[in-house]
XYZ file of C-alpha atoms in Angstrom:
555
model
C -20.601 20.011 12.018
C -22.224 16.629 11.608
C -22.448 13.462 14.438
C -23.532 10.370 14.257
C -24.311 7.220 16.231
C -25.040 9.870 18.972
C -25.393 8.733 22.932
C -25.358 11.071 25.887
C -22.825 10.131 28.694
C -22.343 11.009 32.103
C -18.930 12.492 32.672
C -18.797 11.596 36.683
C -17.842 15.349 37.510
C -20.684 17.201 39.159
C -23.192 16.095 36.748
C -22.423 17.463 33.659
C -22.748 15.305 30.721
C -21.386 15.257 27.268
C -22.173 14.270 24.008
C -20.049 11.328 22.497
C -20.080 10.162 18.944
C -18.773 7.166 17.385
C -17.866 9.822 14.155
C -17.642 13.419 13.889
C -16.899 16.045 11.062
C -15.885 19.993 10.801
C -13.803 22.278 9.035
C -13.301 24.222 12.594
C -11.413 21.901 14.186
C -11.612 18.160 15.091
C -10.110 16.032 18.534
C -10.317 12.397 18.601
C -9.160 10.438 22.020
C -10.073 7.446 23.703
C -12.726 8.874 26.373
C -15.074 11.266 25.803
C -14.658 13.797 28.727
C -10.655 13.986 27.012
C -12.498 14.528 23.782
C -14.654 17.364 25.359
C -11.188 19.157 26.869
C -9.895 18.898 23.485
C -12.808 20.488 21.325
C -13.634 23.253 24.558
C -10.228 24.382 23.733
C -10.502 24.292 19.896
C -13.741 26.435 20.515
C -12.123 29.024 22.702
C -10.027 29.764 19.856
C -7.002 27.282 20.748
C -4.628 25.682 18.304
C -4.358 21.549 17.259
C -1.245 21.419 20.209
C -3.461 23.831 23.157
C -6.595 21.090 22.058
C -3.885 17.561 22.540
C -2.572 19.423 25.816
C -5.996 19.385 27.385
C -6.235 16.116 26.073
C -3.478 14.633 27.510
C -3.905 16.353 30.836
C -7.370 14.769 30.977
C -6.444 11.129 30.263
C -4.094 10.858 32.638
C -7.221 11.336 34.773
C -9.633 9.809 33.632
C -7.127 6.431 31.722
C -4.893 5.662 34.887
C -4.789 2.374 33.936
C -3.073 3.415 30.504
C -1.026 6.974 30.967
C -0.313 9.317 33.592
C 1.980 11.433 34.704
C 4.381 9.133 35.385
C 4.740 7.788 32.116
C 6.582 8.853 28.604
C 4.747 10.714 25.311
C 5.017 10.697 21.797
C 3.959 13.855 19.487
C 4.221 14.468 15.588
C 3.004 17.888 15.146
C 2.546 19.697 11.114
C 1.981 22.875 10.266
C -0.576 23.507 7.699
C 0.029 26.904 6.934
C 2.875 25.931 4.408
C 3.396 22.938 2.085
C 7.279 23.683 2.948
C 7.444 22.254 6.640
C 8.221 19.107 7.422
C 6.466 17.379 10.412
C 8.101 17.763 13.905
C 8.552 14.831 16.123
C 8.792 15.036 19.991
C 10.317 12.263 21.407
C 9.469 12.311 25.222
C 11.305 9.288 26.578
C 12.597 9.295 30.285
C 16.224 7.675 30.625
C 17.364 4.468 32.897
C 18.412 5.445 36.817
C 22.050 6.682 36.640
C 22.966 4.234 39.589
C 20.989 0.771 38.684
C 20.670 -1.947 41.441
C 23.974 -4.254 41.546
C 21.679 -7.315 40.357
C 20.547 -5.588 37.486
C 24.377 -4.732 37.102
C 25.148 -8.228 37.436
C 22.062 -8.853 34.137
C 19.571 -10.138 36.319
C 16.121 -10.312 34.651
C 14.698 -7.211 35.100
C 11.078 -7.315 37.035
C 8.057 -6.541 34.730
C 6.237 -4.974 38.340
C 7.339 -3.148 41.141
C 9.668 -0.759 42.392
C 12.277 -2.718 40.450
C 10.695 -1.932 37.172
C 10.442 1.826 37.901
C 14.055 2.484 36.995
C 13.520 5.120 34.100
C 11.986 8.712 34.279
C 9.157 10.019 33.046
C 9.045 12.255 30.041
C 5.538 12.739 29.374
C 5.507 16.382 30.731
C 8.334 17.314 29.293
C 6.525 16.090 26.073
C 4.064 18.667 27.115
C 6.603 21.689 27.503
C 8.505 20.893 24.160
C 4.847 20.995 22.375
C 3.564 23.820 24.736
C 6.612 26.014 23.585
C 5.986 25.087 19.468
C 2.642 26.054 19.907
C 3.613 29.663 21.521
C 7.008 30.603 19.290
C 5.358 28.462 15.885
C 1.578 28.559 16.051
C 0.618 31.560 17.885
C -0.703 30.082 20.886
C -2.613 32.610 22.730
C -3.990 30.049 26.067
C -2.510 29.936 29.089
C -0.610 26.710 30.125
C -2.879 26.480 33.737
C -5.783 27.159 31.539
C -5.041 23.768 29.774
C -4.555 21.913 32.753
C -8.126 23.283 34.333
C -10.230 20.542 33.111
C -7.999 17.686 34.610
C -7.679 19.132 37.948
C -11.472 19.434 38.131
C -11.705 16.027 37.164
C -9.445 14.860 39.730
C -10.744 16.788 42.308
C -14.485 15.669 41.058
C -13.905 12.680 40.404
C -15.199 10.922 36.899
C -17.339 7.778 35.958
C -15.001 4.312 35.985
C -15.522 3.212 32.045
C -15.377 0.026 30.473
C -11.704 -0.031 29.703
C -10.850 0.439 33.290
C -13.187 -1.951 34.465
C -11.978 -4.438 32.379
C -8.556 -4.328 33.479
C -9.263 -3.739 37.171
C -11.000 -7.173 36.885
C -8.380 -8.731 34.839
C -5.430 -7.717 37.747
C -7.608 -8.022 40.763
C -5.790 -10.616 42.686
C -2.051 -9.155 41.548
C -3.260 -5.288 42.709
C -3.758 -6.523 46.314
C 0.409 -7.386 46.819
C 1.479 -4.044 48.734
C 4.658 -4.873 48.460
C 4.730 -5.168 44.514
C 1.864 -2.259 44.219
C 3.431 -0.025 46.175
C 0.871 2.361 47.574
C -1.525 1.786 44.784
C -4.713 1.088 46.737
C -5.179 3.871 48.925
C -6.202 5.698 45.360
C -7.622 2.896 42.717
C -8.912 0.738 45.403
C -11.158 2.867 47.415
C -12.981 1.368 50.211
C -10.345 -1.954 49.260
C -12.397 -2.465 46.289
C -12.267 -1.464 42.865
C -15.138 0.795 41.513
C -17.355 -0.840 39.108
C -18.113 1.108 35.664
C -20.252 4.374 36.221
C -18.619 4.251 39.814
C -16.901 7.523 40.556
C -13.075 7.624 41.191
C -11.704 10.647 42.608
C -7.733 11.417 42.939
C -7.204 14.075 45.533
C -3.503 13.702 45.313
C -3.316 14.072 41.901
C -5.419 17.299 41.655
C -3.292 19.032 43.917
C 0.578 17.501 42.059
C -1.633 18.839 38.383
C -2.240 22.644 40.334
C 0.786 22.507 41.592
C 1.885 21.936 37.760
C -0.765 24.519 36.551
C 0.560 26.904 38.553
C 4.745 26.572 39.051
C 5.077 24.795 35.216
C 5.800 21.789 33.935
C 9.478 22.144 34.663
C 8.091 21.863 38.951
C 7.795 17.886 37.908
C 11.788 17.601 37.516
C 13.071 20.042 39.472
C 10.934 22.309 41.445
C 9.613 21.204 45.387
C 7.431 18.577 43.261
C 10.495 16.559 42.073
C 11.271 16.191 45.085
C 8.564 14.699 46.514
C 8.107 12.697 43.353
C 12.038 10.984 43.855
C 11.438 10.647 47.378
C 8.440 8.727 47.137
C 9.793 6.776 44.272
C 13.402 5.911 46.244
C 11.276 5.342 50.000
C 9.073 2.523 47.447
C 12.492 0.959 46.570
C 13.406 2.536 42.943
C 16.756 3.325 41.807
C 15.386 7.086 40.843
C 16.696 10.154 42.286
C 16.402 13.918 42.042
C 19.237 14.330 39.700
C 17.261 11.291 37.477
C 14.715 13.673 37.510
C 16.597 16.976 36.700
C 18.373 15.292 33.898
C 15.091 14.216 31.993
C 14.613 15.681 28.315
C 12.750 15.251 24.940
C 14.310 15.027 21.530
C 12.663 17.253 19.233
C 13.431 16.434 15.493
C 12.100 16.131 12.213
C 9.774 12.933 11.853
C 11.080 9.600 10.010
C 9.129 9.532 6.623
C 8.773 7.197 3.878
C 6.632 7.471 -0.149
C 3.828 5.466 0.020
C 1.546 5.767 -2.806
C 0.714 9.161 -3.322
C 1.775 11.138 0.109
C 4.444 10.397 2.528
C 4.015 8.449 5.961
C 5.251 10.171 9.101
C 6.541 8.903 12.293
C 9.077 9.157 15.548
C 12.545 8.019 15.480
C 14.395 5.295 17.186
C 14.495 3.819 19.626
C 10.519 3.766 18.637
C 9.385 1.367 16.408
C 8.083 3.458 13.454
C 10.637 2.749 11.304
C 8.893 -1.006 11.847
C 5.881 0.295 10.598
C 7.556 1.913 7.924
C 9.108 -1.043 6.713
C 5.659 -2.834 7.037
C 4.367 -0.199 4.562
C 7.093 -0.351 2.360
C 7.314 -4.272 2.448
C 3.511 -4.236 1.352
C 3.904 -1.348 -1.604
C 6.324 -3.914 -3.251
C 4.314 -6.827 -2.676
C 1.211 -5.120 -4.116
C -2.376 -4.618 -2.806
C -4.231 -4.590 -6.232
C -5.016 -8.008 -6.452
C -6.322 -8.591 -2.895
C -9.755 -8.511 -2.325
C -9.913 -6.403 1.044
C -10.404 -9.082 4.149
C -9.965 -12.168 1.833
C -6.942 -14.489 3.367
C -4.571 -13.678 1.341
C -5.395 -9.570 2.411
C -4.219 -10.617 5.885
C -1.839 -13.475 4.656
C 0.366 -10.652 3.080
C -0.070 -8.035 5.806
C 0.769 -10.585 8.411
C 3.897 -12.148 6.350
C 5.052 -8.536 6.458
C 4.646 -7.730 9.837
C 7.222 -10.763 10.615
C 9.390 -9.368 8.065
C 9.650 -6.331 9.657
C 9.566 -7.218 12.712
C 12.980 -9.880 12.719
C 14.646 -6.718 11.757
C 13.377 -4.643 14.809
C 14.174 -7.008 17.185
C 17.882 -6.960 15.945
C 18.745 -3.364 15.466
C 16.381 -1.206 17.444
C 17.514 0.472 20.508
C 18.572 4.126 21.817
C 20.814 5.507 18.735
C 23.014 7.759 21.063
C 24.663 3.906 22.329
C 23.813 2.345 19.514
C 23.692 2.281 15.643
C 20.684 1.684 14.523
C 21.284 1.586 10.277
C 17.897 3.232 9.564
C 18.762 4.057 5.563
C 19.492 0.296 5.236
C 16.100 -0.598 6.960
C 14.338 1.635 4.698
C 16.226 0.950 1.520
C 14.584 -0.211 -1.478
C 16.896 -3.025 -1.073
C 16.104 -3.967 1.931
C 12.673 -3.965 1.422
C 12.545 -5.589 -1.332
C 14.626 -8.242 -0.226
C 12.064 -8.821 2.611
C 9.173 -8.665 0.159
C 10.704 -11.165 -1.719
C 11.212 -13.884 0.847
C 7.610 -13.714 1.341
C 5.717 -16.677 -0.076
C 2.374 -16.079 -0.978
C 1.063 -19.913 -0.239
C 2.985 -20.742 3.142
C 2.981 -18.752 6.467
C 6.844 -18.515 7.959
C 6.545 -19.636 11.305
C 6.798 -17.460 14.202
C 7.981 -18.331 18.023
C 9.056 -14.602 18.464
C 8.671 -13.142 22.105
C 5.598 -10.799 21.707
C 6.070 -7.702 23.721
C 2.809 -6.373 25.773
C 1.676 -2.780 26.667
C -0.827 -0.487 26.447
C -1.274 3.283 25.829
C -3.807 6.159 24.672
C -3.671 7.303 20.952
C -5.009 11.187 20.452
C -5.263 13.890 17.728
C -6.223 16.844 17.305
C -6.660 19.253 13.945
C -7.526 23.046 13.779
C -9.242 24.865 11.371
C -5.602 26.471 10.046
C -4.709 22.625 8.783
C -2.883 22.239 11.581
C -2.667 18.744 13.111
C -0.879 17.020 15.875
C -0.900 12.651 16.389
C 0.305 11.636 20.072
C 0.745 8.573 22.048
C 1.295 8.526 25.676
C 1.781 5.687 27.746
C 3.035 3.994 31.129
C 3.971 0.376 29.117
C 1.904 -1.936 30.996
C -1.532 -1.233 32.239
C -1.461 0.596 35.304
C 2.023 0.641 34.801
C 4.618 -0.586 37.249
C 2.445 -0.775 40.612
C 4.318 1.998 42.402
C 2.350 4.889 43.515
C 5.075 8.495 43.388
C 5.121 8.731 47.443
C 2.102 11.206 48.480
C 1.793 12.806 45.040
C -0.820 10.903 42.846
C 1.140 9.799 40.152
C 1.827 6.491 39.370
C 4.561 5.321 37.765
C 5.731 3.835 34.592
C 7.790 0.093 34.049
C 8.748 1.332 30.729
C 13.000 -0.189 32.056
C 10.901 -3.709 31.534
C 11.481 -3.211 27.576
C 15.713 -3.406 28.374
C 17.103 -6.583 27.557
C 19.242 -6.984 30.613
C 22.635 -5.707 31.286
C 24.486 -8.309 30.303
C 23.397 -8.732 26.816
C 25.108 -7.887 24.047
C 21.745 -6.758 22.178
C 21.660 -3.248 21.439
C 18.974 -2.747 23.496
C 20.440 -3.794 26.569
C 20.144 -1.868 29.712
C 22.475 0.646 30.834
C 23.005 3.882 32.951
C 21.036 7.445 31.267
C 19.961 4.914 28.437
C 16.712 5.342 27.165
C 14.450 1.826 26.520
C 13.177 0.685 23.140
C 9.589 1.954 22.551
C 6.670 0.265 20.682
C 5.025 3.957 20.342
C 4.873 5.134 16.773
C 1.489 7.831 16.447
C 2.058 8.577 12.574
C 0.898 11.052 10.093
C 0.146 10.693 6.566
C 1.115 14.048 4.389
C 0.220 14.798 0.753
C 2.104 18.164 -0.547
C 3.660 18.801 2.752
C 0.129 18.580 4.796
C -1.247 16.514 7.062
C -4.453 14.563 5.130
C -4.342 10.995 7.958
C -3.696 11.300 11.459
C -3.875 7.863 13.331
C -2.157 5.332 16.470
C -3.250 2.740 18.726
C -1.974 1.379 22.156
C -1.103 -2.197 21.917
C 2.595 -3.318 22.060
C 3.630 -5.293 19.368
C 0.475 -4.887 18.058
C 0.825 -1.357 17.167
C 2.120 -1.443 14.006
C 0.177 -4.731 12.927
C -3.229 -2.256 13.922
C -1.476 0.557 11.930
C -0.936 -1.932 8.718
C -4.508 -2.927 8.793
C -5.724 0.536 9.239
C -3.417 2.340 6.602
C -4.243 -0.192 3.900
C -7.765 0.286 4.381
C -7.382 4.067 4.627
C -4.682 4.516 1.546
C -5.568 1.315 -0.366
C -9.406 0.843 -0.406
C -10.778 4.360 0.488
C -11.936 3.837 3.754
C -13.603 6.285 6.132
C -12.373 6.852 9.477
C -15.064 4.968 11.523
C -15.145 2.511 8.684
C -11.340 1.312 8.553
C -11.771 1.373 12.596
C -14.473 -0.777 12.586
C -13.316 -3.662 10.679
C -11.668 -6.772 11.754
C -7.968 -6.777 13.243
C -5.211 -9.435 13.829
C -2.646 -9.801 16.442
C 0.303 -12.068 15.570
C 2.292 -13.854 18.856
C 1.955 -14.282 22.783
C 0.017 -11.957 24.890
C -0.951 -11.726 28.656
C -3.779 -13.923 28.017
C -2.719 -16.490 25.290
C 0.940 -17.600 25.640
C 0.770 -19.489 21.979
C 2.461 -18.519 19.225
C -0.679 -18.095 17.367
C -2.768 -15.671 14.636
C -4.820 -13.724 16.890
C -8.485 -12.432 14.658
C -11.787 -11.319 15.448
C -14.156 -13.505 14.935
C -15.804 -11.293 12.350
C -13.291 -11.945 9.302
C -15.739 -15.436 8.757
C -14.788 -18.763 9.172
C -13.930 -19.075 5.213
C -11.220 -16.786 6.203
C -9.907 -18.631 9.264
C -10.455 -21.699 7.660
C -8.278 -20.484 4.344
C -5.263 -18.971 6.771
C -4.876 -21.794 8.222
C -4.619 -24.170 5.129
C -1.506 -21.606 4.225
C 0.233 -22.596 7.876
C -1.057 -20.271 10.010
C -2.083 -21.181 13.831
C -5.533 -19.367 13.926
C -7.371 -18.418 17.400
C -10.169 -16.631 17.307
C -11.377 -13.222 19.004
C -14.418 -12.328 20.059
C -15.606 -9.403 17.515
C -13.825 -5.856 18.429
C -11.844 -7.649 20.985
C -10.009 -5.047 23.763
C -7.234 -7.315 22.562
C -7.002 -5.369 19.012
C -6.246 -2.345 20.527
C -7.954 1.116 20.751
C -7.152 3.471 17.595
C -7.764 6.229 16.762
C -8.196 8.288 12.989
C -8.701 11.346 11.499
C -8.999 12.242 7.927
C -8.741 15.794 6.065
C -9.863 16.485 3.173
C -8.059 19.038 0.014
C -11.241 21.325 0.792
C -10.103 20.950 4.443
C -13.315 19.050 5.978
C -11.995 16.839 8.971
C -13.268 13.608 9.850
C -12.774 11.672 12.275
C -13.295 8.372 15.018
C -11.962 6.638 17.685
C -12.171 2.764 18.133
C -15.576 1.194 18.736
C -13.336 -1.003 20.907
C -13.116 2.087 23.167
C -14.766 4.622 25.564
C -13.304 7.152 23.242
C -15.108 9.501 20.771
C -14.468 12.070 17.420
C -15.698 15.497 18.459
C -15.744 18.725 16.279
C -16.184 22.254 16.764
């Protein structure tokens, strides 16, 4: 095993510390995640003798710890999990997406706007353990899982009960929703556990979550079906209905994955691998495929016309996503059209190389963890898990710790005629796509990133750089990143980059028509991604975003 960039860091829970690196490598087994005690669960499982899916588990369990502000309990999960062991299986994808309230509120019958915050906003379920069982139960009848299911949880209920140090990430978004987190009403129950004291802890401050220990033991010890219909559901809808959500019991009971093969798509040598609609991988598929009929060849990597043609694309793609994508079981969505050679060369073509098309599209926020995890069999598993915006909608699960998702914000509202719109047991689009790239039916790139609409504009940048110029891990994660559109903290339709493409660059974009703002260099704006790459002789390597907390650890 080799590390570099090597600092020690205090984990918060009863002193121990840990050793995070920017970049790791093995041929054991390899975890990458966006905080280093999550890292740590993963590899102490990988070491124990655990499979890629018993390493993500721990993961998972630990973020929604130690990342409140990002995932939890109460929010939905993503997994793409590939066997190894033969070039003959095609990747799995677990689609963990909770479904709208079966009895909505009359105004958002009526197609009343639906709230971003609230108790309003809470109005879908939570799949994210049920994302946990699906994989749990591969892992056991597929991979020969030998570790116990409370065995996995362990390491998150001691850090719950412990309490861990507040990082960067959560500091910086405490800060950033300081005066909105103080409206009870709105934040239903959310500062008797993130503002202890009725302050926010400041980074290396501990945060414990009583509440949430005991809901993950209680978990650890009944099963992860106890969170939809065991004594814990209950607790959970009557918490959620007392706050004002349209949630119930039966909500809850009626939760469940899809597990199915993954959507995939040629690019150069391998195949790209992602989730299904109502997801938006087939966007990033499109991106890819939009770009592998443009060409890359010419393009000096980060000269303007690099990010002039993966930016073009990205619009491309995206007027397409915003028109068909939505829950397939109410709506068709015509994904062999979307990825037809056709189709994408059609979009490819309307691309001009010396003018920008301009773009006053509604950019969608959110934010999310990105994880992965590889064993020394070849196995490897790529996961996002999320509760949309950070810390979700506001509203604290009654007395149980968990708080919950506004993932019923991405609806379009009732009335619509958009596929998307909302509707009883429908489940929201999702910006989630963790993806896989495969060469001979195995897994060789594993890689996501939280961010919205930025998602697949990160995943563009970083697949190019991967695929196209023979990047590393840490160093396709460590160059400059766009973001096209609105966000939270720039309502212009503008080209988002860090600062660090040079001002020849900025200066050359915006002679071809685009609006260019500037970001400070590795902006928490670009997202937090994550990689890791394995090698024919099987040597893993891997990173997490230097924009993170996060950290590649092997065994």
């Amino acid at each position: 095993m080799t590390a570099r960039d090597e600092v020690n860091g205090t984990s918060g829970t009863s002193g121990m510390s840990v050793l995070s690196s920017a970049y790791a490598s093995g041929r054991a087994g390899l975890v990458t995640s966006p905080h280093t005690l999550a890292s740590a669960a993963g590899r102490d499982v990988l070491q124990q003798g655990g499979n890629a899916i018993e390493a993500a588990i721990a993961i998972a369990a630990m973020l929604c710890v130690t990342m409140p502000h990002f995932t939890g309990l109460g929010g939905d999960g993503f997994w793409l999990l590939a066997d190894g062991a033969s070039a003959d299986n095609a990747p799995l994808a677990i689609s963990g997406i909770g479904q709208a309230a079966r009895e909505l509120p009359s105004e958002l019958h009526r197609g009343d706007a639906i709230p971003a915050r609230g108790p309003a906003s809470a109005l879908t379920t939570a799949a994210t353990v049920a994302a946990w069982e699906a994989a749990y139960r591969v892992s056991r009848e597929q991979w020969g899982g030998k570790l116990s299911w409370s065995s996995l949880l362990a390491p998150a209920i001691a850090a719950a009960e412990d309490g861990f140090a507040t990082g960067r990430s959560q500091d910086f978004w405490y800060t950033y929703r300081a005066d909105e987190m103080r409206d009870d009403a709105t934040w239903h129950g959310f500062a008797q556990t993130f503002l202890p004291g009725g302050r926010a802890p400041g980074v290396g401050e501990t945060l414990r979550q009583p509440a949430l220990a005991l809901t993950l033991r209680k978990l650890a010890d009944a099963g992860p079906r106890e969170f939809y219909e065991g004594e814990l559901a209950a607790r959970l809808a009557d918490g959620l209905r007392s706050a004002g959500s349209p949630l119930t019991r039966g909500d809850l009971a009626a939760t469940r994955v899809r597990v199915s093969p993954a959507l995939t798509m040629p690019y150069a040598h391998g195949v790209l691998a992602t989730l299904p609609p109502p997801t938006q991988g087939v966007t990033t598929l499109q991106i890819m495929g939009i770009l592998a009929r443009l060409g890359l060849k010419d393009c000096v990597h980060g000269s303007a016309a690099y990010y002039h043609r993966l930016v073009e694309a990205v619009k491309q793609a995206f007027i397409d996503r915003d028109r068909y994508l939505a829950d397939p079981e109410f709506a068709e969505v015509p994904l062999d059209m979307l990825l037809s050679d056709a189709r994408l060369r059609e979009a490819a073509s309307r691309i001009d190389g010396d003018t920008a098309l301009e773009w006053p599209h509604r950019f969608r926020e959110g934010d999310t963890v990105y994880f992965a995890a590889t064993d020394a069999a070849g196995r490897a598993v790529s996961v996002l898990q999320t509760i949309y915006f950070d810390w979700g909608s506001g509203v604290m699960a009654g007395d149980t710790g968990v708080l919950w998702h506004n993932r019923g914000a991405a609806f379009r509202p009732a009335h619509s005629a958009h596929p998307n719109a909302l509707a009883p047991g429908k489940r929201p689009f999702h910006t989630l796509n963790p993806g896989m790239y495969l060469k001979d039916g195995r897994a060789r790139l594993l890689y996501g990133t939280q961010g919205a609409d930025g998602q697949p504009q990160t995943l563009s940048a970083l697949l190019t750089r991967l695929i196209d110029y023979g990047m590393s891990p840490h160093e396709a994660l460590s160059h400059p990143r766009f973001l096209l559109g609105r966000t939270f903290s720039d309502s212009r339709d503008n080209l988002k980059l860090e600062s660090d493409v040079g001002d020849e660059v900025m200066t050359a974009l915006e002679a071809l028509g685009h609006a260019v703002a500037p970001l400070p260099r590795h902006s928490a704006l670009a997202g937090q991604a994550g990689v890791i790459a394995i090698a024919d002789d099987g040597l893993a390597t891997g990173a997490h975003d230097p924009r993170s907390d996060g950290a590649a650890m092997a065994v």
